[in-house]
Coordinates of C-alpha atoms in Angstrom, one line a residue:
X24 CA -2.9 5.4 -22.2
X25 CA -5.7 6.7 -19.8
X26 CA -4.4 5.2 -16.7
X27 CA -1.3 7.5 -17.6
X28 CA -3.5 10.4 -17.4
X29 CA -4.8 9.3 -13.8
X30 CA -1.5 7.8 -12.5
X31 CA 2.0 9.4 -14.2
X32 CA 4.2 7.3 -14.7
X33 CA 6.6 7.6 -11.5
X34 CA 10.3 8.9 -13.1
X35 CA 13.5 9.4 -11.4
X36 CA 13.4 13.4 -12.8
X37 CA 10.2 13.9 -11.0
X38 CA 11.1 12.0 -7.9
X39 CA 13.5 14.5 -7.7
X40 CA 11.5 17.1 -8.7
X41 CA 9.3 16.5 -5.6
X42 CA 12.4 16.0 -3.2
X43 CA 13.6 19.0 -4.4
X44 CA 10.3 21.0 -3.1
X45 CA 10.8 19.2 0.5
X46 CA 14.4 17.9 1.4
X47 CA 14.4 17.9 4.8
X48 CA 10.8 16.1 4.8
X49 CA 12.0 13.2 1.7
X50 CA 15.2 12.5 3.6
X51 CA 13.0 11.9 6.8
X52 CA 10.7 9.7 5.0
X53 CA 13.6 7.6 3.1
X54 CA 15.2 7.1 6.2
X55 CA 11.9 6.1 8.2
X56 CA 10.8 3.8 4.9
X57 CA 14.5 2.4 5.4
X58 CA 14.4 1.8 9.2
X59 CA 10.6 0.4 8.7
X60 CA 11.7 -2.5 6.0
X61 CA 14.8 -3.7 7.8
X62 CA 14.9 -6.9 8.9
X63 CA 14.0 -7.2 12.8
X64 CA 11.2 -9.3 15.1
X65 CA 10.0 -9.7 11.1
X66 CA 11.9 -10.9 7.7
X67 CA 12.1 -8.6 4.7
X68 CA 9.7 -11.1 2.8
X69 CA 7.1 -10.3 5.2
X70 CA 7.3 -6.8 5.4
X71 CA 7.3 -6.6 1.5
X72 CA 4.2 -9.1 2.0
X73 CA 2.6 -6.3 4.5
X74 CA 3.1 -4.0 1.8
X75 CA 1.7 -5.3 -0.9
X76 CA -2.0 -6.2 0.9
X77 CA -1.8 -3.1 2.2
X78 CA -0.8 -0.9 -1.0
X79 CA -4.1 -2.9 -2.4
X80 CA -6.6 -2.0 0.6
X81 CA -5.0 1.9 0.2
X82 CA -5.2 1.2 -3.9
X83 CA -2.1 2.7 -4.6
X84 CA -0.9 1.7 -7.9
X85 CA 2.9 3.4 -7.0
X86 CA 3.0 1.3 -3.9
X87 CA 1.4 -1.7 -5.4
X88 CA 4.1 -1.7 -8.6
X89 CA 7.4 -0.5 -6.0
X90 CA 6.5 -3.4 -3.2
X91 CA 5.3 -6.3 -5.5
X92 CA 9.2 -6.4 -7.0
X93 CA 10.6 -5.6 -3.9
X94 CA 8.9 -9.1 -2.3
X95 CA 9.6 -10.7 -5.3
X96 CA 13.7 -9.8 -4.5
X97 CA 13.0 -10.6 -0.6
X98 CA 11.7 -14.5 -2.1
X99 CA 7.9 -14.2 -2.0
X100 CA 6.3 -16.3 -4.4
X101 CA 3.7 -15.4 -7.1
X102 CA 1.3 -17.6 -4.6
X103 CA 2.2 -15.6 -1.6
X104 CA 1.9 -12.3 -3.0
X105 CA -1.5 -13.4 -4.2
X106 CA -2.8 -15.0 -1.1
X107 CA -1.3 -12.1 0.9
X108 CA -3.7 -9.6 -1.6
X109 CA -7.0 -12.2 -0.7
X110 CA -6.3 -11.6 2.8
X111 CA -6.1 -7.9 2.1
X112 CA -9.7 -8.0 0.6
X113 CA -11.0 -10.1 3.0
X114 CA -10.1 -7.6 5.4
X115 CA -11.7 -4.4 3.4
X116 CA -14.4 -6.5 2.8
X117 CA -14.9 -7.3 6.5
X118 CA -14.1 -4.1 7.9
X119 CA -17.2 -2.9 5.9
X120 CA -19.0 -5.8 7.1
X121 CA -17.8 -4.9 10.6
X122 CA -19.2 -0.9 10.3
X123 CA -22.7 -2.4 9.6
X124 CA -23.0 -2.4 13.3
X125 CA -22.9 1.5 13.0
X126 CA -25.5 1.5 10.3
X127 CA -27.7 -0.8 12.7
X128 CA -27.1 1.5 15.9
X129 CA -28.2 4.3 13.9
X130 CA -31.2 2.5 12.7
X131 CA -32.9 1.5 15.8
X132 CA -32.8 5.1 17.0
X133 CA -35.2 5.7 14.2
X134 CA -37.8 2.5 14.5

């Protein structure tokens, strides 16, 4: 498959295999990523939510296929998930919208 080529397909050996080239630095990042999704001022569900809008305006197909299961497990629906991705593009969308304003700025220094 050509998206295999692109994006490997994520394995336990080679999880390991990249843990094994940083240790200190993965068990850092598991226990940040573990203190980050715990349940506090917001539920689980939302923070999976978080994750998978933002996963789609980064466009990282690891995060997108960890974090869409994982809010799935927390008890987001197929309808959340998809209306959190809409407001994810809204907001790419928008924030290239927003930069016009740099685009204009620059444009009437040169009328």
């Amino acid at each position: 498959m050509e998206n295999e080529k692109l994006y490997p397909k994520s394995t336990r050996e080679l999880n390991e295999k990249k843990a094994a080239l940083a240790p200190d630095n993965v068990e850092a990042w598991r226990n940040f990523s573990s203190t980050v999704f715990k349940a506090g001022a917001l539920d689980e569900k939302t923070k999976q939510l978080i994750a998978v809008a933002v996963a789609h305006v980064t466009q990282c197909p690891y995060c997108i296929r960890a974090h869409t299961p994982q809010a799935m497990r927390k008890g987001a629906s197929k309808e959340e998930i998809m209306e959190a991705i809409w407001v994810a593009a809204e907001m790419r969308a928008g924030a290239a919208y927003a930069h016009a304003t740099l685009a204009m700025d620059e444009m009437e220094k040169h009328r």
